[in-house]
CSV table of C-alpha atoms in Angstrom, one decimal:
chain,number,residue,atom,x,y,z
A,1,MET,CA,67.7,80.7,91.3
A,2,GLN,CA,68.8,81.9,87.9
A,3,ALA,CA,69.8,78.4,86.7
A,4,GLY,CA,66.4,77.0,87.5
A,5,THR,CA,64.7,79.8,85.5
A,6,ASP,CA,67.0,79.2,82.6
A,7,PHE,CA,66.2,75.5,82.6
A,8,PHE,CA,62.4,76.1,82.4
A,9,VAL,CA,62.8,78.8,79.7
A,10,GLY,CA,65.0,76.4,77.6
A,11,TRP,CA,62.6,73.4,78.2
A,12,GLY,CA,59.6,75.6,77.2
A,13,THR,CA,61.4,76.8,74.1
A,14,LEU,CA,62.3,73.3,73.1
A,15,SER,CA,58.6,72.2,73.5
A,16,LEU,CA,57.6,75.0,71.1
A,17,ILE,CA,60.2,74.0,68.6
A,18,ASN,CA,59.0,70.4,68.8
A,19,ALA,CA,55.4,71.5,68.1
A,20,GLY,CA,56.6,73.3,64.9
A,21,LEU,CA,58.6,70.2,63.8
A,22,ALA,CA,55.7,67.9,64.4
A,23,GLN,CA,53.3,70.2,62.4
A,24,SER,CA,55.8,70.3,59.5
A,25,LYS,CA,55.7,66.4,59.5
A,26,GLY,CA,51.8,66.4,59.4
A,27,ARG,CA,51.4,65.6,63.1
A,28,SER,CA,49.5,67.3,65.9
A,29,GLY,CA,51.4,70.3,67.1
A,30,LEU,CA,49.3,70.6,70.2
A,31,GLY,CA,49.8,66.9,71.1
A,32,TRP,CA,53.5,67.0,70.6
A,33,TRP,CA,53.8,70.2,72.5
A,34,LEU,CA,52.1,68.7,75.4
A,35,GLY,CA,54.2,65.6,75.2
A,36,SER,CA,57.4,67.7,74.9
A,37,VAL,CA,56.5,69.5,78.1
A,38,PHE,CA,56.9,66.2,79.9
A,39,ILE,CA,59.5,64.3,78.0
A,40,GLY,CA,61.5,67.1,76.3
A,41,PRO,CA,64.5,66.0,74.3
A,42,VAL,CA,63.1,62.5,73.9
A,43,ALA,CA,60.2,64.0,72.0
A,44,THR,CA,62.6,65.8,69.8
A,45,LEU,CA,64.4,62.5,69.0
A,46,LEU,CA,61.0,60.8,68.2
A,47,ILE,CA,59.8,63.6,66.0
A,48,VAL,CA,63.1,63.5,64.0
A,49,VAL,CA,63.2,59.7,63.7
A,50,LEU,CA,59.5,59.1,62.9
A,51,PRO,CA,58.5,59.4,59.2
A,52,PRO,CA,56.1,62.1,58.1
A,53,VAL,CA,52.4,61.3,58.2
A,54,ALA,CA,51.2,60.2,54.7
A,55,ARG,CA,48.5,62.5,53.4
A,56,VAL,CA,45.4,61.0,51.9
A,57,ALA,CA,45.1,61.7,48.2
A,58,GLY,CA,42.1,63.7,47.3
A,59,ASN,CA,41.7,65.2,50.8
A,60,ALA,CA,42.8,68.7,50.0
A,61,GLY,CA,40.2,70.3,52.3
A,62,PRO,CA,36.6,71.3,52.3
A,63,SER,CA,35.0,71.2,48.9
A,64,ALA,CA,33.0,74.2,47.6
C-alpha cells in the first residue's frame, strides 16, 4: 500500500512542478497542471521542449 501512496504523491508533486515551469514560460499554469495530472512526465518533456510564449509588445497590463 505504501508504494501506491508514494506513486500518487510523486505524480502530484510533478504536476505542481510542471505548472510552475509552464507559468515561467508564459503558459497557463492551471491548464498544464491539469494536463500533467493525466500525462505526467510527457507534459514535463513538452514544457521543456516547447519555446516560451512570445509576449505582445505594449501589453504590459491594464493602463491607468
